[in-house]
Amino acid sequence: MTEKEYRSVDYVCQKLRESIIRFLQQKAGEFPNSYHYYPREDRGIIYYKIQGLETTLTITSGGLKENYNMLEVIDQNGREICREESSIRPGRTGTHRISEAYLAKFIMERIENIKKALSKQ
């Protein structure tokens, strides 16, 4: 892959989804999840459901080649209980791949958001 491909929204979303699946399957077994990429809008959507919470991550380019905008929405029974917008900048290896350290940090932040959403109940 080229450096440009490693910086694409599609690649970033795929790597983030893989890290979420890998971590959550170790902790909770199988769970519903999906990923869709919309090239026209250069937007990726990651969806997963665990412990009755439906989480949707929408990721778009942040304008700069290393930055991405992320909207995280957590729903329970069709009701939005958490909505957080943030900017992410994945750590990279020398070959421009997303680093394992960044992926671990990313998934732990998602778990913390789920815990916060559950504690609001």
PDB file of C-alpha atoms in Angstrom:
ATOM      1  CA  MET A   1       0.000   0.000   0.000  1.00  0.00           C
ATOM      2  CA  THR A   2       1.079   3.567  -0.580  1.00  0.00           C
ATOM      3  CA  GLU A   3       1.355   6.278   2.056  1.00  0.00           C
ATOM      4  CA  LYS A   4      -1.779   7.890   0.605  1.00  0.00           C
ATOM      5  CA  GLU A   5      -3.721   4.630   1.004  1.00  0.00           C
ATOM      6  CA  TYR A   6      -2.570   4.289   4.638  1.00  0.00           C
ATOM      7  CA  ARG A   7      -3.915   7.797   5.300  1.00  0.00           C
ATOM      8  CA  SER A   8      -7.332   7.156   3.712  1.00  0.00           C
ATOM      9  CA  VAL A   9     -10.501   7.275   5.816  1.00  0.00           C
ATOM     10  CA  ASP A  10     -11.330   3.751   4.599  1.00  0.00           C
ATOM     11  CA  TYR A  11      -8.028   2.300   5.879  1.00  0.00           C
ATOM     12  CA  VAL A  12      -8.284   4.141   9.210  1.00  0.00           C
ATOM     13  CA  CYS A  13     -11.843   2.912   9.766  1.00  0.00           C
ATOM     14  CA  GLN A  14     -10.959  -0.678   8.885  1.00  0.00           C
ATOM     15  CA  LYS A  15      -8.043  -0.719  11.343  1.00  0.00           C
ATOM     16  CA  LEU A  16     -10.119   0.867  14.118  1.00  0.00           C
ATOM     17  CA  ARG A  17     -12.938  -1.640  13.559  1.00  0.00           C
ATOM     18  CA  GLU A  18     -10.493  -4.557  13.592  1.00  0.00           C
ATOM     19  CA  SER A  19      -9.105  -3.394  16.943  1.00  0.00           C
ATOM     20  CA  ILE A  20     -12.606  -3.022  18.422  1.00  0.00           C
ATOM     21  CA  ILE A  21     -13.616  -6.501  17.250  1.00  0.00           C
ATOM     22  CA  ARG A  22     -10.383  -8.126  18.437  1.00  0.00           C
ATOM     23  CA  PHE A  23     -10.652  -6.595  21.914  1.00  0.00           C
ATOM     24  CA  LEU A  24     -14.374  -7.085  22.481  1.00  0.00           C
ATOM     25  CA  GLN A  25     -14.411 -10.680  21.202  1.00  0.00           C
ATOM     26  CA  GLN A  26     -11.766 -11.543  23.797  1.00  0.00           C
ATOM     27  CA  LYS A  27     -13.927 -10.030  26.542  1.00  0.00           C
ATOM     28  CA  ALA A  28     -17.484 -10.764  25.432  1.00  0.00           C
ATOM     29  CA  GLY A  29     -17.422 -13.279  22.599  1.00  0.00           C
ATOM     30  CA  GLU A  30     -19.361 -12.661  19.394  1.00  0.00           C
ATOM     31  CA  PHE A  31     -21.350  -9.450  18.994  1.00  0.00           C
ATOM     32  CA  PRO A  32     -23.131  -7.643  16.140  1.00  0.00           C
ATOM     33  CA  ASN A  33     -20.875  -5.273  14.207  1.00  0.00           C
ATOM     34  CA  SER A  34     -20.566  -3.758  10.757  1.00  0.00           C
ATOM     35  CA  TYR A  35     -18.597  -1.257   8.713  1.00  0.00           C
ATOM     36  CA  HIS A  36     -19.580   0.801   5.679  1.00  0.00           C
ATOM     37  CA  TYR A  37     -17.470   3.200   3.651  1.00  0.00           C
ATOM     38  CA  TYR A  38     -19.044   5.902   1.506  1.00  0.00           C
ATOM     39  CA  PRO A  39     -16.433   7.040  -1.039  1.00  0.00           C
ATOM     40  CA  ARG A  40     -18.496   9.918  -2.373  1.00  0.00           C
ATOM     41  CA  GLU A  41     -18.521  11.568   1.074  1.00  0.00           C
ATOM     42  CA  ASP A  42     -15.176  10.011   2.146  1.00  0.00           C
ATOM     43  CA  ARG A  43     -16.905   8.809   5.298  1.00  0.00           C
ATOM     44  CA  GLY A  44     -16.762   5.554   7.223  1.00  0.00           C
ATOM     45  CA  ILE A  45     -19.292   4.253   9.726  1.00  0.00           C
ATOM     46  CA  ILE A  46     -18.423   1.587  12.296  1.00  0.00           C
ATOM     47  CA  TYR A  47     -21.304   0.001  14.218  1.00  0.00           C
ATOM     48  CA  TYR A  48     -21.241  -2.434  17.108  1.00  0.00           C
ATOM     49  CA  LYS A  49     -23.662  -3.522  19.815  1.00  0.00           C
ATOM     50  CA  ILE A  50     -22.631  -4.801  23.213  1.00  0.00           C
ATOM     51  CA  GLN A  51     -24.461  -5.038  26.554  1.00  0.00           C
ATOM     52  CA  GLY A  52     -27.609  -3.588  24.975  1.00  0.00           C
ATOM     53  CA  LEU A  53     -25.787  -0.462  23.815  1.00  0.00           C
ATOM     54  CA  GLU A  54     -25.599   0.361  20.119  1.00  0.00           C
ATOM     55  CA  THR A  55     -22.493   2.367  19.270  1.00  0.00           C
ATOM     56  CA  THR A  56     -21.998   4.164  15.965  1.00  0.00           C
ATOM     57  CA  LEU A  57     -18.681   5.787  15.061  1.00  0.00           C
ATOM     58  CA  THR A  58     -18.744   8.099  12.042  1.00  0.00           C
ATOM     59  CA  ILE A  59     -15.298   9.078  10.789  1.00  0.00           C
ATOM     60  CA  THR A  60     -14.471  11.680   8.154  1.00  0.00           C
ATOM     61  CA  SER A  61     -11.320  13.410   6.975  1.00  0.00           C
ATOM     62  CA  GLY A  62     -10.349  16.330   9.187  1.00  0.00           C
ATOM     63  CA  GLY A  63      -8.885  18.317   6.321  1.00  0.00           C
ATOM     64  CA  LEU A  64      -5.271  17.660   7.239  1.00  0.00           C
ATOM     65  CA  LYS A  65      -3.873  14.357   6.031  1.00  0.00           C
ATOM     66  CA  GLU A  66      -3.259  13.045   9.563  1.00  0.00           C
ATOM     67  CA  ASN A  67      -6.440  14.268  11.297  1.00  0.00           C
ATOM     68  CA  TYR A  68      -9.905  12.739  11.256  1.00  0.00           C
ATOM     69  CA  ASN A  69     -13.214  13.881  12.743  1.00  0.00           C
ATOM     70  CA  MET A  70     -15.160  11.322  14.738  1.00  0.00           C
ATOM     71  CA  LEU A  71     -18.730  11.360  15.986  1.00  0.00           C
ATOM     72  CA  GLU A  72     -19.523   8.664  18.558  1.00  0.00           C
ATOM     73  CA  VAL A  73     -23.188   8.025  19.343  1.00  0.00           C
ATOM     74  CA  ILE A  74     -24.309   5.459  21.924  1.00  0.00           C
ATOM     75  CA  ASP A  75     -27.991   4.453  21.974  1.00  0.00           C
ATOM     76  CA  GLN A  76     -29.936   2.250  24.349  1.00  0.00           C
ATOM     77  CA  ASN A  77     -33.421   1.068  23.376  1.00  0.00           C
ATOM     78  CA  GLY A  78     -33.487   3.600  20.536  1.00  0.00           C
ATOM     79  CA  ARG A  79     -32.666   6.509  22.863  1.00  0.00           C
ATOM     80  CA  GLU A  80     -29.415   8.440  22.518  1.00  0.00           C
ATOM     81  CA  ILE A  81     -27.534   8.382  25.826  1.00  0.00           C
ATOM     82  CA  CYS A  82     -24.133   9.649  24.702  1.00  0.00           C
ATOM     83  CA  ARG A  83     -22.997  11.835  21.804  1.00  0.00           C
ATOM     84  CA  GLU A  84     -19.385  12.913  21.552  1.00  0.00           C
ATOM     85  CA  GLU A  85     -17.542  14.680  18.744  1.00  0.00           C
ATOM     86  CA  SER A  86     -13.771  14.588  18.678  1.00  0.00           C
ATOM     87  CA  SER A  87     -10.762  14.862  16.459  1.00  0.00           C
ATOM     88  CA  ILE A  88      -8.474  11.853  16.235  1.00  0.00           C
ATOM     89  CA  ARG A  89      -4.911  11.659  14.990  1.00  0.00           C
ATOM     90  CA  PRO A  90      -3.752   8.038  14.850  1.00  0.00           C
ATOM     91  CA  GLY A  91      -0.167   7.343  15.842  1.00  0.00           C
ATOM     92  CA  ARG A  92       1.797   5.869  12.951  1.00  0.00           C
ATOM     93  CA  THR A  93       4.694   3.485  12.456  1.00  0.00           C
ATOM     94  CA  GLY A  94       7.627   4.244  10.180  1.00  0.00           C
ATOM     95  CA  THR A  95       5.727   2.568   7.332  1.00  0.00           C
ATOM     96  CA  HIS A  96       2.667   4.834   7.884  1.00  0.00           C
ATOM     97  CA  ARG A  97       0.510   2.065   9.338  1.00  0.00           C
ATOM     98  CA  ILE A  98      -1.513   2.842  12.448  1.00  0.00           C
ATOM     99  CA  SER A  99       0.490   1.772  15.499  1.00  0.00           C
ATOM    100  CA  GLU A 100      -0.703  -0.986  17.826  1.00  0.00           C
ATOM    101  CA  ALA A 101      -0.197   1.377  20.780  1.00  0.00           C
ATOM    102  CA  TYR A 102      -2.641   3.865  19.252  1.00  0.00           C
ATOM    103  CA  LEU A 103      -5.187   1.120  18.503  1.00  0.00           C
ATOM    104  CA  ALA A 104      -5.028  -0.071  22.129  1.00  0.00           C
ATOM    105  CA  LYS A 105      -5.517   3.507  23.378  1.00  0.00           C
ATOM    106  CA  PHE A 106      -8.422   4.032  20.966  1.00  0.00           C
ATOM    107  CA  ILE A 107     -10.323   0.933  22.115  1.00  0.00           C
ATOM    108  CA  MET A 108      -9.792   1.788  25.791  1.00  0.00           C
ATOM    109  CA  GLU A 109     -11.296   5.247  25.158  1.00  0.00           C
ATOM    110  CA  ARG A 110     -14.328   3.602  23.535  1.00  0.00           C
ATOM    111  CA  ILE A 111     -14.725   1.255  26.536  1.00  0.00           C
ATOM    112  CA  GLU A 112     -14.553   4.239  28.914  1.00  0.00           C
ATOM    113  CA  ASN A 113     -17.321   5.971  26.942  1.00  0.00           C
ATOM    114  CA  ILE A 114     -19.482   2.838  27.190  1.00  0.00           C
ATOM    115  CA  LYS A 115     -18.867   2.692  30.958  1.00  0.00           C
ATOM    116  CA  LYS A 116     -19.803   6.384  31.294  1.00  0.00           C
ATOM    117  CA  ALA A 117     -22.975   5.803  29.285  1.00  0.00           C
ATOM    118  CA  LEU A 118     -23.925   2.834  31.476  1.00  0.00           C
ATOM    119  CA  SER A 119     -23.287   4.807  34.674  1.00  0.00           C
ATOM    120  CA  LYS A 120     -25.731   7.526  33.508  1.00  0.00           C
ATOM    121  CA  GLN A 121     -28.558   4.984  33.633  1.00  0.00           C
TER     122      GLN A 121
END
